[in-house]
Coordinates of C-alpha atoms in Angstrom, one line a residue:
M1 CA 0.0 0.0 0.0
S2 CA 1.4 3.4 -1.0
V3 CA 1.5 6.5 1.2
H4 CA 1.6 9.8 -0.7
K5 CA 0.4 12.2 1.9
T6 CA 1.3 11.8 5.6
A7 CA 0.4 14.0 8.5
I8 CA 2.0 14.1 11.9
V9 CA 0.1 15.7 14.7
G10 CA 2.3 17.3 17.3
G11 CA 5.5 19.3 17.0
G12 CA 7.3 18.1 20.0
I13 CA 10.6 16.2 19.7
I14 CA 8.9 12.8 19.1
G15 CA 6.4 14.1 16.6
L16 CA 9.2 15.9 14.7
A17 CA 11.5 12.9 14.9
V18 CA 8.7 10.7 13.4
A19 CA 8.1 13.2 10.6
R20 CA 11.8 13.3 9.8
E21 CA 12.0 9.5 9.8
I22 CA 9.2 9.3 7.3
V23 CA 10.9 11.9 5.1
R24 CA 14.1 9.7 5.2
N25 CA 12.2 6.5 4.5
A26 CA 9.6 7.7 2.0
P27 CA 11.2 10.6 0.1
D28 CA 8.4 10.8 -2.4
A29 CA 5.8 11.3 0.4
E30 CA 4.3 14.7 1.2
V31 CA 4.9 15.1 5.0
T32 CA 3.0 17.7 7.0
V33 CA 3.4 18.4 10.7
F34 CA 0.5 20.1 12.6
E35 CA 1.5 22.0 15.7
K36 CA -1.0 24.1 17.6
E37 CA 1.7 26.5 19.1
T38 CA 3.6 29.2 17.2
A39 CA 6.9 27.3 17.7
V40 CA 8.0 23.7 17.9
G41 CA 9.1 22.0 21.1
T42 CA 7.2 24.3 23.4
H43 CA 5.7 21.8 25.8
Q44 CA 7.4 18.8 27.4
T45 CA 10.4 19.1 25.0
G46 CA 11.0 22.7 26.1
H47 CA 10.2 22.2 29.8
N48 CA 12.8 19.7 31.1
S49 CA 16.3 19.7 32.4
G50 CA 17.9 18.6 29.2
V51 CA 19.4 15.3 30.5
V52 CA 20.4 12.6 28.0
H53 CA 20.0 9.4 29.9
A54 CA 22.5 6.7 29.4
G55 CA 20.2 3.7 30.1
L56 CA 21.0 2.8 33.7
Y57 CA 17.6 1.8 35.0
Y58 CA 15.9 -0.2 32.4
E59 CA 15.4 -4.0 32.3
P60 CA 18.1 -5.5 30.1
G61 CA 16.7 -6.7 26.8
S62 CA 13.6 -4.5 27.1
L63 CA 12.5 -2.2 24.3
K64 CA 13.1 0.8 26.5
A65 CA 16.7 -0.2 27.2
A66 CA 17.3 -0.9 23.5
L67 CA 15.7 2.4 22.4
C68 CA 17.6 4.4 25.0
R69 CA 21.0 3.1 24.0
R70 CA 20.3 3.5 20.3
G71 CA 18.7 6.9 20.9
V72 CA 21.7 8.2 22.7
G73 CA 24.0 7.4 19.8
L74 CA 21.6 8.8 17.2
L75 CA 21.1 12.0 19.3
E76 CA 24.8 12.6 19.8
E77 CA 25.5 12.2 16.1
F78 CA 22.6 14.5 15.3
T79 CA 23.8 17.3 17.6
H80 CA 27.3 17.1 16.3
R81 CA 26.0 17.5 12.7
H82 CA 23.9 20.5 13.7
D83 CA 26.5 22.1 16.0
I84 CA 24.2 21.8 19.0
R85 CA 25.9 21.7 22.4
Y86 CA 26.1 18.1 23.8
D87 CA 28.0 17.9 27.1
K88 CA 29.0 14.6 28.7
C89 CA 29.1 16.1 32.1
G90 CA 28.6 12.8 33.9
K91 CA 26.1 11.6 36.5
L92 CA 26.4 10.2 40.1
V93 CA 23.6 8.2 41.5
V94 CA 24.2 8.5 45.3
A95 CA 23.3 6.1 48.0
Q96 CA 22.6 7.5 51.5
S97 CA 21.9 4.2 53.3
T98 CA 22.8 0.6 53.2
E99 CA 19.4 -0.2 51.8
E100 CA 20.1 2.2 48.9
Q101 CA 23.5 0.7 48.4
V102 CA 21.9 -2.7 47.8
R103 CA 19.5 -1.2 45.2
L104 CA 22.4 0.7 43.7
G105 CA 24.1 -2.6 43.1
G106 CA 21.1 -3.8 41.1
I107 CA 21.2 -0.7 39.0
H108 CA 24.8 -1.2 38.3
E109 CA 24.1 -4.8 37.1
R110 CA 21.4 -3.5 34.7
A111 CA 23.6 -0.7 33.4
V112 CA 26.4 -3.1 32.6
A113 CA 24.0 -5.5 30.9
N114 CA 22.6 -2.5 28.9
G115 CA 26.1 -1.6 27.7
V116 CA 26.3 1.8 29.4
P117 CA 29.9 2.9 28.8
G118 CA 32.3 3.6 31.6
I119 CA 29.8 2.7 34.3
R120 CA 31.4 1.9 37.7
M121 CA 30.6 1.8 41.4
I122 CA 32.6 4.2 43.6
S123 CA 33.0 4.6 47.4
G124 CA 31.9 7.6 49.4
E125 CA 35.5 8.9 49.4
E126 CA 35.7 8.7 45.6
I127 CA 32.5 10.7 45.3
R128 CA 34.5 13.8 46.2
D129 CA 36.9 13.2 43.4
I130 CA 34.1 13.8 41.0
E131 CA 31.7 16.1 42.9
P132 CA 33.8 17.7 45.7
N133 CA 30.7 19.0 47.5
A134 CA 28.6 15.9 47.3
R135 CA 28.2 13.4 50.1
G136 CA 27.0 9.8 50.3
L137 CA 27.9 6.2 51.3
A138 CA 28.6 5.1 47.8
A139 CA 27.6 6.0 44.2
L140 CA 27.2 4.8 40.7
H141 CA 29.2 6.9 38.2
S142 CA 28.1 7.2 34.6
P143 CA 30.7 9.4 33.0
E144 CA 29.0 9.6 29.6
T145 CA 25.6 10.7 30.8
A146 CA 25.1 14.1 29.0
I147 CA 23.1 17.2 28.8
V148 CA 21.7 18.9 25.6
D149 CA 19.5 21.7 24.4
Y150 CA 16.3 19.8 23.4
P151 CA 14.5 22.8 22.0
A152 CA 17.5 23.4 19.6
V153 CA 17.2 19.7 18.6
A154 CA 13.5 20.2 17.9
R155 CA 14.3 23.2 15.7
A156 CA 16.9 21.3 13.8
L157 CA 14.5 18.4 13.3
A158 CA 12.0 20.9 11.8
T159 CA 14.7 22.1 9.4
E160 CA 15.5 18.5 8.3
I161 CA 11.8 18.1 7.6
E162 CA 11.3 21.3 5.6
T163 CA 14.6 21.3 3.7
P164 CA 13.6 18.3 1.4
G165 CA 10.0 19.7 1.0
G166 CA 8.1 18.7 4.1
T167 CA 5.9 21.2 5.9
V168 CA 5.6 22.3 9.5
R169 CA 2.4 24.1 10.1
L170 CA 2.5 26.2 13.2
G171 CA -0.6 27.6 15.0
R172 CA -2.7 24.7 13.6
R173 CA -4.8 22.9 16.3
V174 CA -6.0 19.5 15.3
T175 CA -9.4 18.7 17.0
R176 CA -10.2 15.3 15.4
I177 CA -8.9 12.6 13.1
Q178 CA -11.5 10.9 11.1
E179 CA -10.8 7.7 9.1
R180 CA -12.7 6.8 6.0
S181 CA -12.5 3.9 3.7
S182 CA -9.7 5.3 1.5
E183 CA -8.5 8.4 3.4
V184 CA -8.0 10.0 6.8
L185 CA -9.3 13.4 7.5
V186 CA -7.4 15.8 9.8
H187 CA -9.8 18.3 11.2
S188 CA -7.9 21.5 12.1
D189 CA -9.3 25.0 12.9
G190 CA -12.6 24.5 11.1
S191 CA -11.3 22.7 8.0
A192 CA -10.5 19.1 7.0
E193 CA -7.7 17.8 4.9
S194 CA -7.2 14.4 3.4
F195 CA -4.2 12.2 4.1
D196 CA -3.2 8.6 3.4
L197 CA -1.5 8.1 6.8
V198 CA -1.8 10.1 10.1
I199 CA 0.4 9.6 13.2
A200 CA -0.6 11.5 16.3
C201 CA 2.1 12.3 18.8
A202 CA 0.0 14.8 20.8
G203 CA 1.8 14.4 24.2
L204 CA -0.3 16.1 26.9
Q205 CA -3.4 16.0 24.7
S206 CA -2.8 12.5 23.3
D207 CA -5.7 10.8 25.1
R208 CA -8.2 13.5 24.2
L209 CA -7.3 13.5 20.5
A210 CA -7.5 9.6 20.5
V211 CA -10.9 9.6 22.2
S212 CA -12.3 12.3 19.9
S213 CA -11.1 10.1 17.0
G214 CA -13.0 7.1 18.2
E215 CA -10.2 5.3 20.3
A216 CA -10.6 3.9 23.8
A217 CA -10.7 6.1 26.8
Y218 CA -7.6 4.6 28.5
P219 CA -4.9 5.1 29.3
R220 CA -5.7 8.6 30.3
I221 CA -3.3 11.5 30.7
V222 CA -3.0 12.8 34.3
P223 CA -0.7 15.9 34.4
F224 CA 1.9 16.2 37.1
Y225 CA 3.9 19.4 37.4
G226 CA 7.5 19.6 38.4
D227 CA 9.0 22.7 39.8
Y228 CA 12.7 23.6 39.6
F229 CA 14.7 25.9 41.8
V230 CA 17.8 27.6 40.3
L231 CA 21.1 27.8 42.2
D232 CA 22.4 31.4 42.3
A233 CA 25.2 32.1 39.8
A234 CA 27.7 32.6 42.6
K235 CA 27.1 29.0 43.8
T236 CA 27.0 27.0 40.6
D237 CA 30.5 25.7 41.3
L238 CA 29.0 23.5 44.0
V239 CA 27.8 21.1 41.3
N240 CA 29.9 19.8 38.3
G241 CA 27.4 17.5 36.6
L242 CA 24.3 15.5 37.6
I243 CA 23.6 14.2 41.1
Y244 CA 20.7 11.9 41.5
P245 CA 19.1 9.9 44.3
V246 CA 18.7 6.1 44.1
P247 CA 15.2 5.4 42.7
D248 CA 12.8 3.6 45.1
P249 CA 10.9 1.1 43.1
K250 CA 7.9 1.4 45.5
Y251 CA 7.3 5.0 44.3
P252 CA 6.8 6.3 40.8
F253 CA 8.6 9.6 41.1
L254 CA 12.4 10.1 41.6
G255 CA 12.5 13.0 44.0
V256 CA 14.6 16.2 43.9
H257 CA 18.0 16.0 42.2
L258 CA 20.7 18.4 41.0
T259 CA 21.4 19.1 37.3
R260 CA 23.8 21.3 35.5
T261 CA 22.2 22.5 32.2
V262 CA 23.8 23.4 28.9
D263 CA 23.7 27.1 29.8
D264 CA 25.8 26.4 32.8
T265 CA 23.1 27.0 35.4
V266 CA 22.3 24.4 38.1
V267 CA 18.8 23.4 38.8
L268 CA 17.3 21.5 41.7
G269 CA 14.2 19.4 41.0
P270 CA 11.8 18.5 39.8
N271 CA 9.3 17.5 42.4
A272 CA 6.0 15.9 41.2
F273 CA 2.5 17.2 42.1
L274 CA -0.9 17.0 40.5
S275 CA -1.1 19.9 38.0
F276 CA -4.3 22.0 37.8
G277 CA -3.8 22.3 34.1
R278 CA -2.2 20.2 31.4
E279 CA -0.3 23.2 30.1
A280 CA -0.2 25.2 33.4
Y281 CA 3.5 26.2 33.3
R282 CA 2.9 29.5 35.2
R283 CA 2.2 29.2 38.9
G284 CA -1.3 30.0 39.8
R285 CA -2.7 29.1 36.4
I286 CA -5.6 26.8 36.6
S287 CA -7.6 25.0 33.9
F288 CA -10.9 24.0 35.5
P289 CA -11.7 21.4 32.8
D290 CA -8.3 19.8 33.2
T291 CA -8.6 19.9 37.0
V292 CA -12.1 18.3 37.0
S293 CA -10.9 15.7 34.5
A294 CA -8.0 14.7 36.8
I295 CA -9.7 14.7 40.2
G296 CA -12.8 13.1 38.7
F297 CA -10.9 10.2 37.4
P298 CA -11.2 7.3 39.9
G299 CA -7.8 5.9 38.7
F300 CA -6.1 9.0 40.1
W301 CA -7.4 8.3 43.6
R302 CA -6.5 4.7 43.4
F303 CA -3.0 5.8 42.4
A304 CA -2.8 8.3 45.2
A305 CA -4.0 5.8 47.8
S306 CA -1.3 3.4 46.9
N307 CA 1.5 6.0 47.0
I308 CA 0.7 7.9 50.3
P309 CA 4.4 8.3 51.5
A310 CA 5.4 9.7 48.1
A311 CA 2.4 12.0 48.1
I312 CA 3.3 13.3 51.5
R313 CA 6.9 14.0 50.4
E314 CA 5.8 15.7 47.2
T315 CA 3.2 17.8 49.0
R316 CA 5.9 19.1 51.3
T317 CA 8.1 20.1 48.4
A318 CA 5.1 21.7 46.6
F319 CA 4.4 24.1 49.5
S320 CA 7.7 24.5 51.3
T321 CA 10.9 25.8 49.7
R322 CA 12.8 24.6 52.8
S323 CA 11.5 21.0 52.3
F324 CA 12.4 21.2 48.6
V325 CA 15.9 22.3 49.3
E326 CA 16.4 19.8 52.1
Q327 CA 16.0 17.0 49.6
A328 CA 18.9 18.4 47.6
R329 CA 21.0 19.1 50.8
A330 CA 21.0 15.4 51.5
Y331 CA 23.5 15.2 48.6
V332 CA 25.1 18.6 48.6
P333 CA 24.9 19.9 52.2
A334 CA 26.5 23.3 51.3
I335 CA 23.3 24.5 49.5
T336 CA 21.0 26.6 51.6
T337 CA 17.6 28.1 50.9
S338 CA 19.1 31.5 50.5
D339 CA 21.2 30.1 47.6
V340 CA 18.3 29.4 45.3
H341 CA 15.5 31.1 43.5
R342 CA 12.4 29.8 41.8
G343 CA 13.0 28.5 38.3
P344 CA 10.8 27.1 35.5
R345 CA 8.0 24.5 35.8
G346 CA 7.4 21.5 33.6
V347 CA 4.3 19.4 33.2
R348 CA 4.6 15.6 32.7
A349 CA 2.0 13.7 30.6
Q350 CA 1.6 10.7 32.9
A351 CA -0.4 8.0 31.2
M352 CA -2.5 6.2 33.8
N353 CA -4.7 3.1 33.5
R354 CA -8.2 2.7 34.9
D355 CA -7.0 0.8 37.9
G356 CA -4.6 3.6 38.9
S357 CA -1.5 1.9 37.6
L358 CA 1.0 4.0 35.6
E359 CA 1.5 3.0 32.0
D360 CA 5.2 2.5 31.8
D361 CA 5.4 1.0 28.4
F362 CA 4.6 2.2 24.9
A363 CA 0.9 2.7 24.2
I364 CA 0.2 2.8 20.5
S365 CA -3.3 2.3 19.2
G366 CA -5.2 2.8 16.0
T367 CA -5.4 1.2 12.6
A368 CA -3.3 0.8 9.5
R369 CA -3.9 4.4 8.4
T370 CA -4.2 6.1 11.8
V371 CA -1.7 5.7 14.6
H372 CA -2.1 7.2 18.0
V373 CA 1.1 7.4 20.2
R374 CA -0.6 7.6 23.6
N375 CA 2.5 7.0 25.7
A376 CA 6.2 7.2 24.8
P377 CA 7.7 6.5 28.2
S378 CA 10.7 8.1 29.8
P379 CA 13.4 8.7 28.6
G380 CA 11.3 9.9 25.7
A381 CA 13.5 12.9 24.7
T382 CA 16.7 10.9 24.9
S383 CA 15.3 8.1 22.8
A384 CA 13.3 10.3 20.4
L385 CA 15.2 9.4 17.2
A386 CA 15.1 5.7 18.1
I387 CA 11.5 5.9 19.1
A388 CA 10.7 7.4 15.8
E389 CA 12.3 4.5 14.0
H390 CA 10.2 2.1 16.1
I391 CA 6.9 4.0 15.4
V392 CA 7.6 4.4 11.7
R393 CA 8.5 0.7 11.4
E394 CA 5.3 -0.2 13.1
A395 CA 3.2 2.2 11.0
F396 CA 4.8 1.1 7.7
G397 CA 4.4 -2.6 8.8
R398 CA 0.7 -2.1 9.2
L399 CA 0.6 -0.8 5.6
D400 CA 2.9 -3.6 4.3
M401 CA 5.4 -0.9 3.3
P402 CA 9.1 -1.6 3.3
I403 CA 11.6 0.4 5.4
Q404 CA 14.1 1.8 2.9
R405 CA 17.0 2.5 5.3

């Protein structure tokens, strides 16, 4: 089956990567990206700390592990080609207790199995050789974990789409995708346009677009905001790279950590708290439809009931700067509340199932001509170019089209 006209809904890093992958695999196809904002990469792509994850945590042999490791290589090559800063600043995952040391050993085993380069366990004394101001009983050092400018990556992807003749339409909100016997209609701002293949990568709005197009109601997106504090410029030398806590598998969110960004600032965070708007990046902004949707979803309350300790911790950080900074001080004691000021906020599109469980795997639904990417799990930005290969391979497979590359 041939595909002459293809539409991608969503101008975030994954949608753009998918469009670029189609341009590369089907050079004769007309590729159009619909993005409701006036620039690409303005939502999750543009509201994160810019970390390029190395693949420490994922189950060896899993799709997430494979896509992460391939994605890192593709992303590094892409940034070098486009002269985008890519800094292998390194990462420490720091254990503060013997229980965390045990879990850290398991992470080390997974990282080795996943082929993470240079990974090694170090002692508490060795931590200071890498991060002189950090403290802990032991740590896992990943020297090639990097940071990057993801919005710049998104802009470069848009260029690679448009240069051979593709189109990125900004300010075009898609409200519905309607499949007919021989075409798919994309309804956008009061008009409808016909395509042969449509792939929706709508991020924070992915479930709503899927449901309006006739797909199932679940998984549903529940938005969680993450606040960042910024370390004052005079104190940025307290942190050289990335300092992370040991993940607790009982809880879904990592907790506050410290990250140097590509503009040489240092941020603390993010925390994770229910957002009162799917796109509420400014504090105090509330979307009543989004809030009612979230708190009226029984799955959210089932999730909250099963994560009470984490909810208490995150509530403290949401309402107390001191509590927020104290989490960071566990790793870098020299930081004080007077050394930080409020920074940006991100919103995470957390896919949640009806029973309150979090969807931690890819959720792709639809038909041969309409594909809805309802969840592209973390590390989505890191793996974006590899995720695009996976999505396009699946979409073309449904149409019995060969992959040319």
